[in-house]
mmCIF file of C-alpha atoms and ligand atoms in Angstrom:
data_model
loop_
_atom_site.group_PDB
_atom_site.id
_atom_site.type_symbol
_atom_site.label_atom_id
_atom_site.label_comp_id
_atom_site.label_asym_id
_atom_site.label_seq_id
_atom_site.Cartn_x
_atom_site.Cartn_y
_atom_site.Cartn_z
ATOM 1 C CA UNK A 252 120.998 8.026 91.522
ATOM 2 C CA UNK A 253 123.448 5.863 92.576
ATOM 3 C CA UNK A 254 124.136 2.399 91.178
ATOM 4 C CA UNK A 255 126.200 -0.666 93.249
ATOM 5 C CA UNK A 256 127.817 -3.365 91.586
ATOM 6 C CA UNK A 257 126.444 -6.269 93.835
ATOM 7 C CA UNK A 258 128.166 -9.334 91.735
ATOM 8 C CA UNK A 259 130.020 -10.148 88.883
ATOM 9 C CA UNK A 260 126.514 -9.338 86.765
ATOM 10 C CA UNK A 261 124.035 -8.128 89.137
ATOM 11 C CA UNK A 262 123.944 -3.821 89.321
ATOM 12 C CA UNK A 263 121.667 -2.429 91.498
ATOM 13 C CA UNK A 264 120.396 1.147 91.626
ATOM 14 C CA UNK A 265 118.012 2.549 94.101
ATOM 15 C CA UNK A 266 115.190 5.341 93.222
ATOM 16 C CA UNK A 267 112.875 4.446 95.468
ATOM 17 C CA UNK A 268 111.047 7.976 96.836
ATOM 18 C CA UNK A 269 112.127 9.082 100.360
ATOM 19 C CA UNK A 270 109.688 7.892 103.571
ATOM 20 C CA UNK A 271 108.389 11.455 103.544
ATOM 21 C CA UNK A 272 106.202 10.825 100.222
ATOM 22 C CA UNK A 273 105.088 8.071 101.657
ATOM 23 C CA UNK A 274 103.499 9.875 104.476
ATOM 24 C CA UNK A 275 102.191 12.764 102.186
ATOM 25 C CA UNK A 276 100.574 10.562 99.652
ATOM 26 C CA UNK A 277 98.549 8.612 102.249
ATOM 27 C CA UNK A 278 97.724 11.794 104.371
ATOM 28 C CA UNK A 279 96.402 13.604 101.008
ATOM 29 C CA UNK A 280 93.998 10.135 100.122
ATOM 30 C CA UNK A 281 92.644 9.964 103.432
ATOM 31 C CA UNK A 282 91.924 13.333 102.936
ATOM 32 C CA UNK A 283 89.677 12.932 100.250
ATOM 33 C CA UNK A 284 85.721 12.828 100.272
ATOM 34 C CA UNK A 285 86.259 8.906 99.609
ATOM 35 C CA UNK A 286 89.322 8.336 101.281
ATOM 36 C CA UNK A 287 91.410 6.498 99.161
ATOM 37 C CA UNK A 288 94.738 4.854 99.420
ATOM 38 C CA UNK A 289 97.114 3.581 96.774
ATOM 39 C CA UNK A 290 97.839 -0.218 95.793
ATOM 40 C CA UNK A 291 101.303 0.235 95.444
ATOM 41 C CA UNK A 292 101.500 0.652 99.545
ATOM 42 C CA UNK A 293 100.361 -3.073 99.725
ATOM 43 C CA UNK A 294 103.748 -4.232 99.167
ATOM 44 C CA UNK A 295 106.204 -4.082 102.418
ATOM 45 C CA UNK A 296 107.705 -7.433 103.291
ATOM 46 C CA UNK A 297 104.259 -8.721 104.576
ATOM 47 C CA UNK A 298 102.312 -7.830 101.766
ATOM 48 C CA UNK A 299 104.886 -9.097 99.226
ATOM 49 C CA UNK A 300 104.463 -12.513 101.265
ATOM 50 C CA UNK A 301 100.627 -12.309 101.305
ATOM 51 C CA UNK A 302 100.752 -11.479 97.839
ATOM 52 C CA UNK A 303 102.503 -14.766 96.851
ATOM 53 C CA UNK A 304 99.954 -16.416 99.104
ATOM 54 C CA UNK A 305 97.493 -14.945 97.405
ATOM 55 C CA UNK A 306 99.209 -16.315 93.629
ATOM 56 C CA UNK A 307 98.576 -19.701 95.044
ATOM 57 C CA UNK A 308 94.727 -19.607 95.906
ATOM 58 C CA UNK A 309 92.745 -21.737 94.525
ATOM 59 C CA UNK A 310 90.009 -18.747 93.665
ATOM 60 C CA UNK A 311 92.863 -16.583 92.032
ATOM 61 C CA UNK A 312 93.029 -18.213 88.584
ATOM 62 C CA UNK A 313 95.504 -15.161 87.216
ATOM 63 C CA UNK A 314 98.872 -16.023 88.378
ATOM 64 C CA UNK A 315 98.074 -19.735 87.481
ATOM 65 C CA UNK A 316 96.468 -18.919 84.426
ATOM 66 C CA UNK A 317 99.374 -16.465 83.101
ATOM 67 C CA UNK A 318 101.940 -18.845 83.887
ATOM 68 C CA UNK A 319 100.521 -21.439 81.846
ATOM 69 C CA UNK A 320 99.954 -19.199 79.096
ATOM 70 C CA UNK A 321 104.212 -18.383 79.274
ATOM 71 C CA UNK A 322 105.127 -21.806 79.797
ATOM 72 C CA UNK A 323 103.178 -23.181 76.605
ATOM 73 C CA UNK A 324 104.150 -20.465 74.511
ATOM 74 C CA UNK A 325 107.634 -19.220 75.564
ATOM 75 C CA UNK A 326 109.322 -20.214 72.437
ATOM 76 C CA UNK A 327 106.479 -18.561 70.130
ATOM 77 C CA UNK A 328 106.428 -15.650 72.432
ATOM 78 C CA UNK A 329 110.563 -15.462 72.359
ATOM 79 C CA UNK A 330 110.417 -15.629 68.488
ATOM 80 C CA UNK A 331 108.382 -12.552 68.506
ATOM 81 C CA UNK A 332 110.353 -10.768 70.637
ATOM 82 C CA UNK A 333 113.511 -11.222 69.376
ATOM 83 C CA UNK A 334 117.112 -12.094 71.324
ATOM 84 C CA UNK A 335 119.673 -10.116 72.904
ATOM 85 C CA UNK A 336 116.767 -7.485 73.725
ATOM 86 C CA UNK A 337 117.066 -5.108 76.767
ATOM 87 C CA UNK A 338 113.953 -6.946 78.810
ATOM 88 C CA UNK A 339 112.819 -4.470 81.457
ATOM 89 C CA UNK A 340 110.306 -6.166 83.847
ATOM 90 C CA UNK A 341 107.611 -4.081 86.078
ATOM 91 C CA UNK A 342 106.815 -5.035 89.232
ATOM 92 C CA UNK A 343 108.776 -7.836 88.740
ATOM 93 C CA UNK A 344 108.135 -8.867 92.288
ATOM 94 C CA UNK A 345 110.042 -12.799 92.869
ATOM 95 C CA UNK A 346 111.166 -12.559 89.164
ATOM 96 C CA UNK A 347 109.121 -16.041 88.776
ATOM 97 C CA UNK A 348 107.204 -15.638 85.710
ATOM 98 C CA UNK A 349 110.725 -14.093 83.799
ATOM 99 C CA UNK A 350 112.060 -17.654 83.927
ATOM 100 C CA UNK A 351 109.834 -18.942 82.241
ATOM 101 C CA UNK A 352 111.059 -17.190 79.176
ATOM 102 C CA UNK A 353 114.478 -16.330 79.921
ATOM 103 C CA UNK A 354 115.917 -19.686 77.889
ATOM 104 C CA UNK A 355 114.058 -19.161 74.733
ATOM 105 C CA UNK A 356 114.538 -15.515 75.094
ATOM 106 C CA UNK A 357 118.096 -15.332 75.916
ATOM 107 C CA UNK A 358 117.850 -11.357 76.440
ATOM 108 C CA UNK A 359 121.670 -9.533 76.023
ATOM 109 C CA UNK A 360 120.448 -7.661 80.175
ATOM 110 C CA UNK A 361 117.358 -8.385 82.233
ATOM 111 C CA UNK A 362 116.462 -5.238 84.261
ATOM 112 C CA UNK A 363 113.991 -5.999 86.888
ATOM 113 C CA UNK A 364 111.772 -3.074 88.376
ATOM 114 C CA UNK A 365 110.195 -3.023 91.386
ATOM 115 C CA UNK A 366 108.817 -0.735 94.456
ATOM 116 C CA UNK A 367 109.726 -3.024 97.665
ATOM 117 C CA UNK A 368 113.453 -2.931 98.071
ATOM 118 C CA UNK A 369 114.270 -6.405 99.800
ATOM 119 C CA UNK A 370 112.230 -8.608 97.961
ATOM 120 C CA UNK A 371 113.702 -6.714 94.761
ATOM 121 C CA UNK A 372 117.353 -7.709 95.891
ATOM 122 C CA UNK A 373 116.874 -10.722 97.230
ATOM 123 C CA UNK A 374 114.547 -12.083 93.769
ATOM 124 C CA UNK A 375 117.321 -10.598 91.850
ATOM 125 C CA UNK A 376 120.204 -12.541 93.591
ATOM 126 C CA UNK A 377 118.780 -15.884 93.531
ATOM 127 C CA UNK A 378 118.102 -15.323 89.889
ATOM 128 C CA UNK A 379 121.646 -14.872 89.281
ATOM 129 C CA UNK A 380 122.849 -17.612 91.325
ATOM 130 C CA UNK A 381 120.222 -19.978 88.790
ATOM 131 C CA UNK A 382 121.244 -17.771 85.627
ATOM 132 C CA UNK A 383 124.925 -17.031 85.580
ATOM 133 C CA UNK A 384 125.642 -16.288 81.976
ATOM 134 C CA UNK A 385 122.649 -13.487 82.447
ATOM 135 C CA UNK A 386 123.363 -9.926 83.048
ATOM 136 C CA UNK A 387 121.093 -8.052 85.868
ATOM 137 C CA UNK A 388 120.827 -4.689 86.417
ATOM 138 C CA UNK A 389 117.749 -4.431 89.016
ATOM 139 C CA UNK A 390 116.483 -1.097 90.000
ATOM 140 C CA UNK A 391 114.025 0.393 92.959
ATOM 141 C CA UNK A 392 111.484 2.689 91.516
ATOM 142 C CA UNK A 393 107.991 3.840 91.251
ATOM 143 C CA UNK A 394 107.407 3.601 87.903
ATOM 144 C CA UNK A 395 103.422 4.876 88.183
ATOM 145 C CA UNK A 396 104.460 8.002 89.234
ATOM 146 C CA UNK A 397 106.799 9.021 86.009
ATOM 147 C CA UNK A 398 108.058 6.527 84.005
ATOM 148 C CA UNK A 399 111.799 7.536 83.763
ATOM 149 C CA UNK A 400 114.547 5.081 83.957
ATOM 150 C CA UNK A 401 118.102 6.830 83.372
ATOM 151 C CA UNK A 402 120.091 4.112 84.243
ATOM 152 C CA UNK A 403 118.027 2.314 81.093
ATOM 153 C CA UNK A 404 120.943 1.895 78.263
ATOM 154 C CA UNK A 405 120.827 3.829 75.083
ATOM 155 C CA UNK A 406 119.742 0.785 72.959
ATOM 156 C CA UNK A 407 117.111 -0.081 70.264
ATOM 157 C CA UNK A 408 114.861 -2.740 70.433
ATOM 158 C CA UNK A 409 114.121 -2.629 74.436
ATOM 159 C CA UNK A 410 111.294 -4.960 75.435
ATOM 160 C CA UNK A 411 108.938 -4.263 78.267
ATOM 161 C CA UNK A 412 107.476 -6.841 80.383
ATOM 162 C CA UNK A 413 104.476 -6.048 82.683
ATOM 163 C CA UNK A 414 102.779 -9.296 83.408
ATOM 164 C CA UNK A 415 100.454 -9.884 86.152
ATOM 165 C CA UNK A 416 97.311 -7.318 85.416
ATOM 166 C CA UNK A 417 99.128 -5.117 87.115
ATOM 167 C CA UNK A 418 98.421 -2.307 84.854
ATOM 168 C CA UNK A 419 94.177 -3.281 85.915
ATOM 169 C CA UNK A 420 95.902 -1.035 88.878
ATOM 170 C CA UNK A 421 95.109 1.788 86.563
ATOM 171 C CA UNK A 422 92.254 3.768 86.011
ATOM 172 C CA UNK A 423 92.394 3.349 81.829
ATOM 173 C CA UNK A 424 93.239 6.899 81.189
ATOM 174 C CA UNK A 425 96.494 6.963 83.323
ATOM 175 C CA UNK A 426 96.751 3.676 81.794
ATOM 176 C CA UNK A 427 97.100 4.972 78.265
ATOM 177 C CA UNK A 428 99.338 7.600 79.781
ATOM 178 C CA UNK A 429 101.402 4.480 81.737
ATOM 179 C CA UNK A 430 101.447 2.873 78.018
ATOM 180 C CA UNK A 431 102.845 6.505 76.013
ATOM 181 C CA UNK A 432 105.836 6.742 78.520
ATOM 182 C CA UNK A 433 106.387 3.049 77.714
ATOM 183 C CA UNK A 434 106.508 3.707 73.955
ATOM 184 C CA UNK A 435 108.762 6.235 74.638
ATOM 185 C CA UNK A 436 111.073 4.647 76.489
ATOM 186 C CA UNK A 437 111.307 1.646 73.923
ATOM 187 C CA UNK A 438 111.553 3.845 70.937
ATOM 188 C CA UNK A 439 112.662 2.992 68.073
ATOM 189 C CA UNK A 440 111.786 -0.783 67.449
ATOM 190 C CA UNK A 441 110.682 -2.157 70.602
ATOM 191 C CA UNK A 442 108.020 -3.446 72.390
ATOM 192 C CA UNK A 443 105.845 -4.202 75.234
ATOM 193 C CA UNK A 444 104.378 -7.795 76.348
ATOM 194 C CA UNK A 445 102.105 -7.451 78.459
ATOM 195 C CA UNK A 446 99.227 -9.625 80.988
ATOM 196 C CA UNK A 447 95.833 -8.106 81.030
ATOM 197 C CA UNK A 448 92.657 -10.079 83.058
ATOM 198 C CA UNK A 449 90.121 -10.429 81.023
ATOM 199 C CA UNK A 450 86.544 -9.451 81.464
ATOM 200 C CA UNK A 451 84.281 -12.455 82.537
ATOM 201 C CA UNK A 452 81.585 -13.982 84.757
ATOM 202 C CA UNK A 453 81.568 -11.388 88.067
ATOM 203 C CA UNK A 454 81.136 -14.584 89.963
ATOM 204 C CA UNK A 455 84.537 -15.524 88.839
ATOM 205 C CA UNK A 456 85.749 -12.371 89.579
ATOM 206 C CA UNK A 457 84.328 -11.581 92.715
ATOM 207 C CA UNK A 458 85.880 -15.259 93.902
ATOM 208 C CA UNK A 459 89.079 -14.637 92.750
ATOM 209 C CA UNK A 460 89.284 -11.337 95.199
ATOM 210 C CA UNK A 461 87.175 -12.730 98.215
ATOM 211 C CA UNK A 462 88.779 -16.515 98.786
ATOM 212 C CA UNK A 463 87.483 -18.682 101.163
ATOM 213 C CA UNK A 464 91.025 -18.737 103.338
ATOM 214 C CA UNK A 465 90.875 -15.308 103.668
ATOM 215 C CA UNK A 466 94.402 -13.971 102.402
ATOM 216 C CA UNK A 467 93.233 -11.598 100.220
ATOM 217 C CA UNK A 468 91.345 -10.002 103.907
ATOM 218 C CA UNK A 469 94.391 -9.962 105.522
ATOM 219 C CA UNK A 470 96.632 -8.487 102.350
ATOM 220 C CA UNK A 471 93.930 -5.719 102.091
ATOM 221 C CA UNK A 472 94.064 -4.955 106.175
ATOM 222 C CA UNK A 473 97.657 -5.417 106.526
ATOM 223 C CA UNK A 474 97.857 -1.664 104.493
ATOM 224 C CA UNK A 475 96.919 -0.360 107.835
ATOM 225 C CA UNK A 476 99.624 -2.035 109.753
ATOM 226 C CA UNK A 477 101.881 -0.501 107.295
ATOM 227 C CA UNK A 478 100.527 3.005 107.357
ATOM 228 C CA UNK A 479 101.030 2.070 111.038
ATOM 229 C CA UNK A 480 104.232 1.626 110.834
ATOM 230 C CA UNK A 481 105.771 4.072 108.500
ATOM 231 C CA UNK A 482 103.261 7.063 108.825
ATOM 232 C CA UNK A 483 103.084 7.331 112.581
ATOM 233 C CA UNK A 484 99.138 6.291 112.392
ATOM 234 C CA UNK A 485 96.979 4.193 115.142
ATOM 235 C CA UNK A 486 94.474 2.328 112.932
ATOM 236 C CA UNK A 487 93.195 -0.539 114.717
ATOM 237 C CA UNK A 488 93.247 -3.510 112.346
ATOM 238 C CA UNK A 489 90.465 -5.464 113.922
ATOM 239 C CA UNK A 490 87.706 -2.197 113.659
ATOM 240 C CA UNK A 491 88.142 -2.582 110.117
ATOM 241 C CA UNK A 492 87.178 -5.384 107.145
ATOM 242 C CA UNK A 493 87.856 -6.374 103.831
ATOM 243 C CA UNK A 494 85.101 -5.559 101.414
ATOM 244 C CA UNK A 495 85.587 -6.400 97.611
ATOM 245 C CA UNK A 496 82.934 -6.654 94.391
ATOM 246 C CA UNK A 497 82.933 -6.357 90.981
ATOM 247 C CA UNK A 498 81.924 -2.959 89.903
ATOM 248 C CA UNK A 499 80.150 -4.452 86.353
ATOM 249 C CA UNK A 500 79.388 -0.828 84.895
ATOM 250 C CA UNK A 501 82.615 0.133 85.346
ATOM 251 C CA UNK A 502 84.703 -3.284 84.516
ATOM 252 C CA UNK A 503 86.485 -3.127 87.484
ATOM 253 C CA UNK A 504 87.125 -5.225 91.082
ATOM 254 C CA UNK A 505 87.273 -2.658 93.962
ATOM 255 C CA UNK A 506 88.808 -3.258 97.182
ATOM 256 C CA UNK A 507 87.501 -1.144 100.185
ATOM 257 C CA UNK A 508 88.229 -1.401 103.981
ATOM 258 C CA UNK A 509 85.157 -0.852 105.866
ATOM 259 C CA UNK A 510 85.194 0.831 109.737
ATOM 260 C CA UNK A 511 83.055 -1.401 111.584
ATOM 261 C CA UNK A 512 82.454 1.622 114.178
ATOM 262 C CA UNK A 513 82.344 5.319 114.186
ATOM 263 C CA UNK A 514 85.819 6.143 114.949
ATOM 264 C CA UNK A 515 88.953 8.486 115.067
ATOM 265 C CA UNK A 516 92.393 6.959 113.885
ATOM 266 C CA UNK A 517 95.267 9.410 113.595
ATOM 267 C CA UNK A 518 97.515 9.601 110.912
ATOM 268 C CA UNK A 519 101.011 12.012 111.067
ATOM 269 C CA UNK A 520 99.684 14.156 113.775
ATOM 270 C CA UNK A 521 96.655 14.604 111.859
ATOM 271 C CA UNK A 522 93.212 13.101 113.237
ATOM 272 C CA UNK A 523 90.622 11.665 110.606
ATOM 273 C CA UNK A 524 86.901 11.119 111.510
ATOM 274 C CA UNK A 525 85.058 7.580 110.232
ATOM 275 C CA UNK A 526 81.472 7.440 110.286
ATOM 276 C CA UNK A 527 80.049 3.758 110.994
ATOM 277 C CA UNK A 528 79.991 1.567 107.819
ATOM 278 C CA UNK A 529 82.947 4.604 105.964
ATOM 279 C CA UNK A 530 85.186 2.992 103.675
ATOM 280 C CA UNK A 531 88.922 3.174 102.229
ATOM 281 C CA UNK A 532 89.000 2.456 98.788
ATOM 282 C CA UNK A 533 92.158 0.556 98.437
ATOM 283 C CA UNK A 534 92.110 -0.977 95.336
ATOM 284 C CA UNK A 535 90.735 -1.072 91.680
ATOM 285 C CA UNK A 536 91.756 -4.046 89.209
ATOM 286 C CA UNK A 537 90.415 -3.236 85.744
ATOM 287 C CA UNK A 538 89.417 -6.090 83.703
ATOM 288 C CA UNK A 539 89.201 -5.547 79.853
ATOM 289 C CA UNK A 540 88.084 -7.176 76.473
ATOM 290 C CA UNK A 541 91.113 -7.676 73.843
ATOM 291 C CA UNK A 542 89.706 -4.836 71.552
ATOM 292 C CA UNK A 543 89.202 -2.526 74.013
ATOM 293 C CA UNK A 544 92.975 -3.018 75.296
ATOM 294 C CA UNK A 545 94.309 -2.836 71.664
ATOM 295 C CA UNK A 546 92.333 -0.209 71.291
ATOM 296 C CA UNK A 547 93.970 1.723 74.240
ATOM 297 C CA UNK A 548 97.465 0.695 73.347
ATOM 298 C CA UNK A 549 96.814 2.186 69.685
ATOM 299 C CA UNK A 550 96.136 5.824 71.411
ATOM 300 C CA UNK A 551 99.418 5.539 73.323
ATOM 301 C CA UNK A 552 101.326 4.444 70.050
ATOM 302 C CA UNK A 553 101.482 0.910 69.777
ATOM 303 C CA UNK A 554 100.580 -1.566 67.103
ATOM 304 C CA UNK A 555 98.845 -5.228 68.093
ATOM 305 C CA UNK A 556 101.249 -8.046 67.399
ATOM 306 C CA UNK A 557 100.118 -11.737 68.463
ATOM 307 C CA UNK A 558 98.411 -12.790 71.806
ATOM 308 C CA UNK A 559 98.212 -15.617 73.927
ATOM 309 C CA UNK A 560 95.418 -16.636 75.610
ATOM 310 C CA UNK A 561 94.331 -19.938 78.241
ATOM 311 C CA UNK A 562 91.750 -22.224 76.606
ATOM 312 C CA UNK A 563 88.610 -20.464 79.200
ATOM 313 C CA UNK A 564 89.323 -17.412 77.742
ATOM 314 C CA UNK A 565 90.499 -16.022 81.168
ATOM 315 C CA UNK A 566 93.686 -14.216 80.728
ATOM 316 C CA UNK A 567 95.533 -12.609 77.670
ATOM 317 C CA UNK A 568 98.846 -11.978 77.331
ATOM 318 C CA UNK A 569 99.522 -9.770 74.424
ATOM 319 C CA UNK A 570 103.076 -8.155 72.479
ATOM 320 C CA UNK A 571 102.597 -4.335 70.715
ATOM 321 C CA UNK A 572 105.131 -3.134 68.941
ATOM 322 C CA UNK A 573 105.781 0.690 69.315
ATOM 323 C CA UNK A 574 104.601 2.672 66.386
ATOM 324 C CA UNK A 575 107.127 3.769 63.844
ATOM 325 C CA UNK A 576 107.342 7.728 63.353
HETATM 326 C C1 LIG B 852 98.724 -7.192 91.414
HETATM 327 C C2 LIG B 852 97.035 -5.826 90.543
HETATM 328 C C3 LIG B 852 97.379 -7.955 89.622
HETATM 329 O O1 LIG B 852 94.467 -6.835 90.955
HETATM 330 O O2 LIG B 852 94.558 -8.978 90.926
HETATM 331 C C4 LIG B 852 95.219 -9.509 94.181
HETATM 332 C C5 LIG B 852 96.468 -7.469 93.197
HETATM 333 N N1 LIG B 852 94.705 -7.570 94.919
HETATM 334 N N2 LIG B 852 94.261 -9.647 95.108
HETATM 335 C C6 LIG B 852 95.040 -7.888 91.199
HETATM 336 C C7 LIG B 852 95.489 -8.183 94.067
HETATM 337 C C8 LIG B 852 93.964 -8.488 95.555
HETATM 338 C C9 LIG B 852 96.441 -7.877 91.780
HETATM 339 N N3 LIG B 852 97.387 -7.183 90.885
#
C-alpha cells in the first residue's frame, strides 16, 4: 500500500483491487444458475453521477430523508459520539452527508472510504478546500470484501460512519459478518452510526426504485456499459431492461436486468447464452425493522445506543457502541 500526501492535510492511499478481479468476479456471477452481478460495479464515473441523480428523485425519499434526520440532530448525534474521534466513512461517495456533522463533531481525522477512485479524490479535495482546519486521510478500497484498513491509526474510540442503507447491499448474514469486522476494527470504545431503510408500504418501496424519470433504468443498465468497458464484453444495452420489486417475504428490493430476446453476449472471451425473458440479478436493498437491526448488531458485538428517526417513520439512523470484553 502506498500512501501520497496530496495537501497540507489531505493523504491518500490507494487499495483498490487490480482490473483483473474485476473481470473474474463478473465472469464467475454470470456464471451462475441466476446470473448475478455485484452492486458495487454500479459505481464508475457514470454511475456515481446517476447515483446522485438518483439522491434527488422525487420517489427516492432515503437520501432526503437521512439528511434531514443529520441536519436536525447533528448536535445530539455529535454529543453521543464524542470529539476528536477517528470518523471513518464507507462509501462515502461526494462526502455530502459528513458535513452535515463535521461542525458539531469536530473529529481529530476524517477518513473517507470509497470504491470509485475519482469521485473519491475529487469529494475529498473540495472538502478540504471548505474544511481547512480538518485532517483527511481518504483511502480506495473494497471494504465488502475484507474489512482491513492498515493505514487506520492505532487509536481508541474510532467511529464508523456508514450512512445511506448501504449495508441493505447485504444479504443479513454477511451483514452481521460486515458489522463483526467493524467491531473489530473500532475496538476498544468505539462505535458505529449507521443509516438503515426501514421496512414499509411496498408501494413506497417499489416507487422509490422504479421513478417515473427513469434514472434508476438507466443506473441499473449502465452496469453493462461498464462490464463493456472494462471486461472486454458486447452486451447490447438496448436488448436489455430494468426490472425492480419488492420481494415482501424476504424484506428486500431486487434489481434484475431482463434480456428482451434470446441472445448470446460475450464476456472475456467467454460466450454466455440468455434465454428470452433471463434475468441478471443486480441488486438487493434489504429493508429492516429497528429490533431486528439491533438485534443483528448484538450478534456481531455491539450494544444499541440512541436513534434517530424522520417523523413517517421512514428511515433510522442509529449509534452502537462496540461491546466491552
Ligand atoms: C446505495 C444501496 C443505498 O439500495 O437504495 C438506489 C442503491 N439502487 N437505487 C439503495 C440504489 C437503486 C441504494 N444504496
Amino acid at each position: 500500500m502506498q500512501t501520497e500526501l496530496i495537501g497540507p492535510h489531505l493523504r491518500f492511499s490507494d487499495l483498490k483491487p487490480p482490473p483483473a478481479d474485476f473481470r473474474r468476479e463478473v465472469v464467475e456471477g454470470l456464471r451462475l444458475p441466476q446470473k448475478t452481478l455485484s452492486p458495487k460495479f454500479f459505481y464508475d464515473a457514470e454511475g456515481c453521477r446517476l447515483f446522485e441523480a438518483i439522491c434527488d428523485l422525487p420517489e427516492y425519499y432515503l437520501t432526503r430523508t437521512e439528511i434531514g434526520i443529520l441536519t436536525e440532530h447533528a448536535d445530539d448525534i455529535a454529543r453521543t459520539l464524542g470529539q476528536d474521534r477517528t470518523l471513518i466513512e464507507l462509501g462515502s461517495g461526494n462526502s455530502r452527508k459528513v458535513r452535515l456533522l463535521l461542525e458539531a463533531l469536530r473529529p481529530a481525522v476524517y477518513i473517507p472510504v470509497d470504491i470509485a477512485r475519482e469521485h473519491l479524490l475529487a469529494a475529498s479535495r473540495t472538502l478540504a478546500a471548505d474544511y481547512p482546519w480538518l485532517d483527511i486521510h481518504a483511502a480506495c478500497l473494497d471494504y465488502s470484501e475484507r474489512f482491513e484498513m492498515p493505514f487506520l491509526p492505532d487509536v481508541q474510540r474510532k467511529v464508523i460512519f456508514f450512512p445511506g442503507s448501504s449495508i441493505g447491499n447485504f444479504e443479513p448474514a454477511e451483514a452481521e459478518n460486515l458489522l463483526r469486522g467493524i467491531a473489530q476494527c473500532v475496538q476498544p470504545n468505539g462505535g458505529l452510526l449507521i443509516g438503515f431503510d426501514l421496512k414499509k408500504d411496498a408501494n413506497i418501496l417499489q416507487a422509490a426504485y422504479n421513478d417515473s424519470a427513469g434514472v434508476t433504468a438507466q443506473f441499473n443498465l449502465n452496469l453493462l456499459r461498464c462490464i463493456n468497458a472494462k471486461a472486454a464484453a458486447n452486451f447490447a444495452l438496448d436488448l436489455f431492461h430494468h426490472h425492480a420489486f419488492y420481494n415482501e417475504p424476504q424484506g428486500r428490493i431486487e434489481m434484475h436486468l431482463c434480456s428482451e430476446s434470446c441472445q448470446q453476449v460475450v464476456v472475456a472471451g467467454e460466450t454466455f447464452d440468455f434465454l428470452d425473458g433471463e434475468s441478471i440479478h443486480t441488486e438487493n436493498s434489504y429493508k429492516y425493522g429497528i429490533e431486528e437491526f439491533r438485534s443483528l448488531a448484538r450478534n456481531a458485538g455491539f450494544e444499541p445506543g440512541h436513534c434517530w428517526c424522520d417523523r413517517d417513520g421512514l428511515f433510522c439512523v442509529h449509534y452502537f457502541a462496540v461491546s466491552s470484553g
